[in-house]
Short mmCIF file of C-alpha atoms in Angstrom, two decimals:
data_model
loop_
_atom_site.label_atom_id
_atom_site.label_comp_id
_atom_site.label_asym_id
_atom_site.label_seq_id
_atom_site.Cartn_x
_atom_site.Cartn_y
_atom_site.Cartn_z
CA MET A 260 45.11 10.40 -21.94
CA VAL A 261 42.18 8.01 -21.39
CA MET A 262 43.98 6.52 -18.41
CA LYS A 263 44.33 9.89 -16.78
CA ALA A 264 40.92 10.69 -17.42
CA LYS A 265 39.80 7.55 -15.76
CA ARG A 266 41.98 8.00 -12.82
CA ASN A 267 40.49 11.62 -12.26
CA ILE A 268 37.11 10.00 -12.30
CA ASP A 269 38.20 7.47 -9.99
CA GLU A 270 39.54 9.93 -7.51
CA LEU A 271 36.76 12.16 -8.00
CA LEU A 272 34.16 9.21 -7.29
CA GLU A 273 36.38 8.37 -4.12
CA ALA A 274 36.14 11.80 -2.94
CA LEU A 275 32.20 11.60 -3.09
CA LYS A 276 32.28 8.82 -0.61
CA ASP A 277 33.94 11.38 2.27
CA ASP A 278 31.24 14.14 0.85
CA SER A 279 28.43 13.17 -1.53
CA GLY A 280 27.04 16.84 -1.40
CA PHE A 281 24.00 15.60 -0.10
CA ARG A 282 22.89 17.16 3.16
CA VAL A 283 20.02 16.55 5.75
CA PRO A 284 18.30 19.25 8.01
CA SER A 285 19.73 20.05 11.28
CA GLY A 286 18.77 17.33 13.66
CA TYR A 287 16.94 15.26 11.16
CA PHE A 288 18.36 11.83 12.34
CA ASP A 289 17.74 12.69 15.97
CA ALA A 290 13.99 13.13 15.25
CA LEU A 291 13.48 10.11 12.63
CA SER A 292 12.92 7.61 15.09
CA SER A 293 10.29 9.36 17.01
CA ARG A 294 8.45 10.59 13.69
CA ILE A 295 8.48 6.94 12.59
CA SER A 296 7.22 5.72 16.05
CA ASP A 297 4.36 8.41 15.87
CA ARG A 298 3.33 7.05 12.43
CA ILE A 299 3.31 3.63 13.66
CA SER A 300 1.24 4.40 16.82
CA ALA A 301 -1.20 6.31 14.38
CA SER A 302 -1.68 3.34 11.90
CA GLY A 303 -2.18 1.19 14.92
CA GLN A 304 -5.24 3.39 15.68
CA SER A 305 -6.51 3.06 12.57
CA LEU A 306 -6.47 -0.32 11.43
CA SER A 307 -8.44 -1.77 8.55
CA TRP A 308 -11.05 -4.38 9.17
CA LYS A 309 -8.57 -6.74 7.46
CA GLN A 310 -5.86 -5.94 10.04
CA ARG A 311 -8.33 -6.19 12.87
CA TRP A 312 -9.56 -9.42 11.78
CA ILE A 313 -5.86 -10.60 11.87
CA LEU A 314 -5.30 -9.13 15.19
CA LEU A 315 -8.30 -10.81 16.72
CA PRO A 316 -7.56 -13.38 19.48
CA LYS A 317 -7.54 -16.82 17.89
CA GLN A 318 -10.04 -18.20 20.35
CA VAL A 319 -12.27 -15.58 19.04
CA MET A 320 -11.76 -16.09 15.47
CA ALA A 321 -12.32 -19.82 16.08
CA TYR A 322 -15.56 -19.56 17.86
CA SER A 323 -16.84 -17.14 15.23
CA LEU A 324 -16.14 -19.67 12.44
CA LEU A 325 -17.33 -22.35 14.32
CA ALA A 326 -20.62 -20.58 14.86
CA ALA A 327 -20.83 -19.40 11.04
CA GLY A 328 -19.99 -23.26 10.10
CA LEU A 329 -22.97 -24.65 12.27
CA ILE A 330 -25.53 -21.98 10.82
CA LEU A 331 -24.39 -22.99 7.37
CA ILE A 332 -24.62 -26.87 8.04
CA GLY A 333 -27.89 -26.17 9.78
CA TYR A 334 -29.54 -24.17 6.95
CA ILE A 335 -28.39 -26.76 4.25
CA GLY A 336 -29.46 -29.61 6.62
CA TYR A 337 -33.06 -28.16 6.84
CA ASP A 338 -33.01 -27.40 3.26
CA LEU A 339 -32.33 -31.02 2.42
CA ILE A 340 -34.81 -32.39 5.06
CA HIS A 341 -37.82 -30.23 3.93
CA GLY A 342 -36.97 -30.00 0.12
CA HIS A 343 -36.95 -26.87 -1.92
CA LEU A 344 -40.40 -25.31 -0.66
CA PRO A 345 -42.71 -23.28 -2.37
CA GLY A 346 -43.11 -19.64 -2.65
CA ASN A 347 -44.69 -17.55 -5.51
CA ASP A 348 -45.43 -20.63 -7.45
CA LEU A 349 -47.96 -21.55 -5.05
CA THR A 350 -51.39 -22.19 -6.89
CA GLU A 351 -54.54 -22.75 -6.26
CA ALA A 352 -54.45 -26.38 -7.21
CA HIS A 353 -51.47 -26.78 -4.75
CA ILE A 354 -53.56 -25.45 -1.66
CA THR A 355 -56.77 -27.70 -2.60
CA GLU A 356 -54.44 -30.66 -3.08
CA TYR A 357 -52.73 -29.95 0.23
CA ILE A 358 -55.96 -29.33 2.16
CA SER A 359 -57.43 -32.68 0.76
CA TYR A 360 -54.12 -34.19 1.77
CA GLN A 361 -54.21 -32.95 5.35
CA ASP A 362 -57.76 -34.08 5.43
CA VAL A 363 -58.98 -30.71 6.73
CA TYR A 364 -62.19 -29.30 5.56
CA PHE A 365 -63.21 -25.79 5.14
CA LEU A 366 -66.54 -24.26 4.83
CA ASP A 367 -66.90 -22.68 1.25
CA PHE A 368 -66.57 -19.03 2.18
CA GLU A 369 -63.27 -19.82 4.22
CA LEU A 370 -61.73 -21.64 1.40
CA GLU A 371 -62.77 -19.20 -0.93
CA GLU A 372 -61.00 -16.41 1.13
CA LEU A 373 -58.10 -18.48 1.53
CA LEU A 374 -57.85 -18.91 -2.41
CA MET A 375 -58.29 -15.34 -2.72
CA GLU A 376 -55.18 -14.66 -0.66
CA VAL A 377 -53.30 -16.87 -2.91
CA GLU A 378 -54.60 -15.13 -6.12
CA GLU A 379 -53.46 -11.85 -4.51
CA ASP A 380 -49.77 -13.24 -4.74
CA LYS A 381 -49.40 -13.71 -0.87
CA VAL A 382 -46.36 -16.06 -0.48
CA TYR A 383 -46.69 -19.13 1.87
CA ASP A 384 -43.11 -19.65 3.01
CA ALA A 385 -42.19 -23.24 3.94
CA ASP A 386 -42.62 -23.13 7.97
CA GLU A 387 -45.43 -20.83 7.60
CA GLU A 388 -47.76 -22.75 5.21
CA MET A 389 -49.40 -25.01 7.84
CA GLU A 390 -49.06 -22.29 10.55
CA GLY A 391 -50.75 -19.71 8.32
CA ILE A 392 -53.66 -22.08 7.76
CA ILE A 393 -53.96 -22.28 11.82
CA ASN A 394 -53.75 -19.03 12.30
CA TYR A 395 -56.23 -18.09 9.44
CA LEU A 396 -58.59 -20.52 11.41
CA ASP A 397 -58.00 -19.12 14.67
CA LEU A 398 -58.25 -15.32 13.64
CA ASN A 399 -61.47 -16.25 12.17
CA GLU A 400 -62.46 -18.05 15.30
CA VAL A 401 -63.17 -21.32 13.70
CA ASP A 402 -63.18 -24.34 15.92
CA LEU A 403 -61.30 -26.79 14.24
CA ASN A 404 -62.84 -29.69 16.52
CA ALA A 405 -66.22 -28.49 15.70
CA LEU A 406 -65.30 -28.55 12.00
CA MET A 407 -63.85 -32.01 12.18
CA ASN A 408 -66.89 -33.25 14.13
CA GLU A 409 -69.19 -31.68 11.78
CA PHE A 410 -67.68 -33.29 8.76
CA MET B 1107 23.31 3.62 19.53
CA THR B 1108 22.65 0.12 21.20
CA ASP B 1109 25.09 -2.57 22.16
CA LEU B 1110 22.50 -5.39 21.48
CA ASN B 1111 23.20 -7.49 18.42
CA ASP B 1112 20.49 -8.24 15.74
CA SER B 1113 19.20 -11.46 17.30
CA GLU B 1114 19.00 -9.95 20.70
CA LEU B 1115 17.00 -6.85 19.31
CA ILE B 1116 14.70 -9.42 17.26
CA SER B 1117 14.05 -11.25 20.48
CA LEU B 1118 13.34 -8.17 22.21
CA PHE B 1119 10.90 -7.15 19.72
CA ARG B 1120 9.01 -10.47 19.72
CA LYS B 1121 8.04 -9.59 23.37
CA SER B 1122 5.08 -7.64 23.39
CA SER B 1123 6.33 -5.62 26.31
CA SER B 1124 9.14 -4.56 24.69
CA LYS B 1125 8.23 -4.42 21.14
CA HIS B 1126 8.16 -0.71 20.74
CA TYR B 1127 11.32 -0.11 22.46
CA ALA B 1128 13.32 -2.78 20.66
CA PHE B 1129 12.04 -1.36 17.16
CA ASN B 1130 12.99 2.03 18.08
CA LEU B 1131 16.58 0.67 18.80
CA ILE B 1132 16.45 -1.16 15.58
CA VAL B 1133 15.45 2.21 13.78
CA ARG B 1134 18.42 4.29 15.57
CA LYS B 1135 21.03 1.55 14.90
CA TYR B 1136 20.16 1.18 10.72
CA GLN B 1137 18.50 4.89 10.14
CA GLU B 1138 21.38 6.50 8.78
CA ARG B 1139 22.60 3.65 6.66
CA VAL B 1140 19.13 3.03 5.29
CA TYR B 1141 18.65 6.79 4.74
CA TRP B 1142 21.67 7.41 2.84
CA HIS B 1143 20.95 4.10 0.79
CA ILE B 1144 17.59 5.63 -0.52
CA ARG B 1145 19.12 9.18 -0.98
CA ARG B 1146 21.55 7.88 -3.35
CA ILE B 1147 18.88 6.28 -5.30
CA LEU B 1148 16.49 9.20 -5.44
CA GLY B 1149 18.45 12.31 -5.07
CA SER B 1150 16.04 14.38 -3.08
CA HIS B 1151 15.97 14.66 0.59
CA SER B 1152 11.90 15.00 0.92
CA ASP B 1153 11.52 11.88 -1.21
CA ALA B 1154 14.19 10.11 0.70
CA ASP B 1155 12.46 11.21 3.87
CA ASP B 1156 9.19 9.61 2.94
CA VAL B 1157 10.78 6.60 1.62
CA VAL B 1158 12.74 5.88 4.81
CA GLN B 1159 9.93 6.26 6.94
CA ASN B 1160 7.71 3.90 4.69
CA THR B 1161 10.54 1.40 4.85
CA PHE B 1162 10.82 1.07 8.40
CA ILE B 1163 7.02 0.70 8.62
CA LYS B 1164 7.11 -2.14 6.37
CA ALA B 1165 9.82 -3.27 8.44
CA TRP B 1166 7.39 -2.98 11.72
CA GLU B 1167 4.78 -4.79 9.82
CA GLY B 1168 6.93 -7.63 8.65
CA LEU B 1169 9.51 -7.94 11.53
CA ASP B 1170 7.41 -10.79 13.25
CA ASN B 1171 7.69 -13.14 10.24
CA PHE B 1172 11.36 -12.33 9.95
CA ARG B 1173 13.00 -15.82 9.79
CA GLU B 1174 16.69 -14.50 10.28
CA GLU B 1175 17.53 -16.50 7.14
CA SER B 1176 19.30 -13.21 6.36
CA LYS B 1177 21.07 -10.52 7.97
CA LEU B 1178 18.71 -7.99 9.71
CA PHE B 1179 20.65 -5.20 7.67
CA THR B 1180 20.32 -7.04 4.46
CA TRP B 1181 16.39 -7.40 4.94
CA LEU B 1182 16.20 -3.69 5.81
CA TYR B 1183 18.18 -2.98 2.46
CA ARG B 1184 16.09 -4.90 0.41
CA ILE B 1185 12.85 -3.26 1.88
CA ALA B 1186 14.43 -0.10 1.18
CA THR B 1187 15.25 -0.74 -2.15
CA ASN B 1188 12.12 -1.96 -3.16
CA GLU B 1189 10.31 0.93 -1.57
CA ALA B 1190 12.62 3.29 -3.48
CA LEU B 1191 12.10 1.70 -6.93
CA SER B 1192 8.33 1.70 -6.27
CA PHE B 1193 8.52 5.36 -5.42
CA LEU B 1194 10.30 6.08 -8.71
CA LYS B 1195 7.96 3.85 -10.71
CA GLN B 1196 4.89 5.69 -8.97
CA LYS B 1197 6.36 9.18 -9.56
CA ASN B 1198 7.32 8.36 -13.20
CA ARG B 1199 3.79 6.96 -13.65
CA PHE B 1200 2.32 10.25 -12.59
CA LYS B 1201 4.65 12.13 -14.94
CA LEU B 1202 3.88 9.44 -17.59
CA VAL B 1203 7.57 9.18 -18.03
CA SER B 1204 9.23 5.69 -18.16
CA VAL B 1205 11.46 4.07 -15.71
CA PHE B 1206 14.57 4.13 -18.07
CA GLY B 1207 14.15 7.82 -18.72
CA SER B 1208 13.77 8.89 -14.84
CA GLY B 1209 17.55 9.40 -14.44
CA LYS B 1210 17.89 12.39 -16.41
CA GLU B 1211 15.01 14.12 -14.38
CA LEU B 1212 16.43 13.28 -11.29
CA SER B 1213 19.70 14.61 -12.09
CA GLU B 1214 18.14 17.96 -12.97
CA SER B 1215 16.39 18.01 -9.93
CA LEU B 1216 19.56 18.06 -7.93
CA THR B 1217 20.28 21.54 -8.82
CA SER B 1218 17.32 22.85 -7.13
CA ASP B 1219 17.46 20.73 -4.02
CA VAL B 1220 18.17 22.94 -1.12
CA TYR B 1221 19.77 19.91 0.77
CA PHE B 1222 22.42 19.61 -2.01
CA ASP B 1223 25.35 21.88 -1.47
CA GLY B 1224 28.24 20.16 -3.41
CA ASP B 1225 30.64 21.97 -5.77
CA GLU B 1226 30.63 21.81 -9.30
CA ILE B 1227 32.26 18.59 -9.69
CA MET B 1228 30.63 17.15 -7.20
CA LEU B 1229 27.07 18.13 -8.96
CA LYS B 1230 28.53 16.42 -12.10
CA LEU B 1231 29.22 13.34 -10.51
CA GLN B 1232 25.90 13.13 -8.79
CA LYS B 1233 24.32 13.97 -11.99
CA ALA B 1234 26.22 11.12 -13.65
CA ILE B 1235 25.13 8.45 -11.25
CA MET B 1236 21.34 9.82 -11.31
CA SER B 1237 21.44 9.50 -15.02
CA LEU B 1238 21.73 5.78 -14.71
CA PRO B 1239 18.72 3.72 -14.91
CA SER B 1240 17.41 3.09 -11.50
CA LYS B 1241 18.23 -0.60 -10.92
CA GLN B 1242 21.77 0.12 -12.26
CA ARG B 1243 21.93 2.92 -9.96
CA VAL B 1244 21.23 0.65 -6.88
CA VAL B 1245 23.77 -1.84 -8.15
CA PHE B 1246 26.44 1.15 -8.47
CA THR B 1247 25.65 2.58 -4.95
CA LEU B 1248 25.44 -0.74 -3.10
CA LYS B 1249 28.89 -1.73 -4.67
CA TYR B 1250 30.60 1.62 -4.97
CA PHE B 1251 29.50 3.56 -1.58
CA ASP B 1252 28.04 0.77 0.68
CA GLU B 1253 31.48 -1.53 -0.55
CA MET B 1254 28.97 -4.50 -0.58
CA LYS B 1255 30.20 -7.84 -1.76
CA TYR B 1256 28.26 -8.94 -5.05
CA GLU B 1257 26.88 -11.89 -3.00
CA GLU B 1258 25.31 -9.45 -0.71
CA ILE B 1259 24.16 -7.20 -3.28
CA SER B 1260 22.39 -10.73 -4.99
CA ASP B 1261 20.72 -11.35 -1.76
CA ILE B 1262 19.28 -7.91 -1.66
CA LEU B 1263 18.04 -7.66 -5.24
CA GLY B 1264 17.53 -11.36 -6.18
CA THR B 1265 19.87 -11.02 -9.31
CA SER B 1266 22.60 -13.26 -10.08
CA VAL B 1267 26.35 -12.43 -9.23
CA GLY B 1268 27.32 -12.37 -12.84
CA ALA B 1269 24.51 -10.23 -13.93
CA LEU B 1270 25.24 -7.84 -11.21
CA LYS B 1271 29.07 -7.47 -12.16
CA ALA B 1272 28.02 -6.89 -15.83
CA SER B 1273 25.62 -4.13 -14.58
CA TYR B 1274 28.26 -2.41 -12.29
CA HIS B 1275 30.86 -2.47 -15.09
CA HIS B 1276 27.96 -0.77 -17.47
CA ALA B 1277 27.39 1.75 -14.81
CA VAL B 1278 31.12 2.62 -14.32
CA ARG B 1279 31.57 2.99 -17.95
CA LYS B 1280 28.46 5.04 -18.34
CA ILE B 1281 29.38 7.43 -15.75
CA GLU B 1282 32.85 7.84 -17.33
CA ASN B 1283 31.07 8.63 -20.74
CA TYR B 1284 28.82 11.26 -18.93
CA ILE B 1285 31.76 12.88 -17.12
CA GLY B 1286 33.97 12.84 -20.54
CA ASN B 1287 30.70 14.56 -22.40
CA HIS B 1288 29.66 17.21 -20.06
#
């Protein structure tokens, strides 16, 4: 009885190989490859930044990486040579010390103006510190040579 | 259908001038086998249609890196199987049903599929197959319908031959029980 039932199932399963009962729409396989091609073309037109990056020519990628590396090295090198430069923490004492170190003398009112700017929290950037002073003197038409001669 | 063998098709694909042409030939060569493999796992035509397209798109993206250590056909089957199982997983996650409970739902969906017109016995058999856990169903269909050797199935699924034999044996027993009880 069990053997007979098993044989029936085997026969039924064997029949499924010839006809599973599954169907597809008419002409489905004729059109499938072109539908897939269309999707591939469409996805090629809307590549993500990641895919675009991968597809970039190797030379362009190499030059970009080289440029980024040089900028980074330059930045680190500059920072190492010039040290960490003061910003907001620039105090009146720093300025006075700097000026005396540079052996540059200001008239009292000029120094006062300069120190007022520091009090107003104006930031003197690393590069701009000396340049800022020179600009200040220039803008106020202070003759540096005359100043030096005077003192 | 093309007369070119797989190696020739892959070589043609790797030339940028004939890439699309070669891929089109690959799709035409394998589309039916891949589709039916997916359809037997998923049951529904519309689901199988989505997955077969995704399978070939994945193949398009990965074919440049295909090292020909396995047959192209085996590689395509591996992608198709993964895509079909991922599809089921996503579908089940959306419905908050476990992977192991999905077979029953799939077998019920056969009744409403307009692209299934088997008689009552066919429906019963398909339902029995669909009631298997998804991975066991994959093993059963690859062995029974695609008549693959266990070694080939092992290459596709990355499962040991021994485990596959046991899985197939359990699948057959479950189908027999299902038919006996319904």
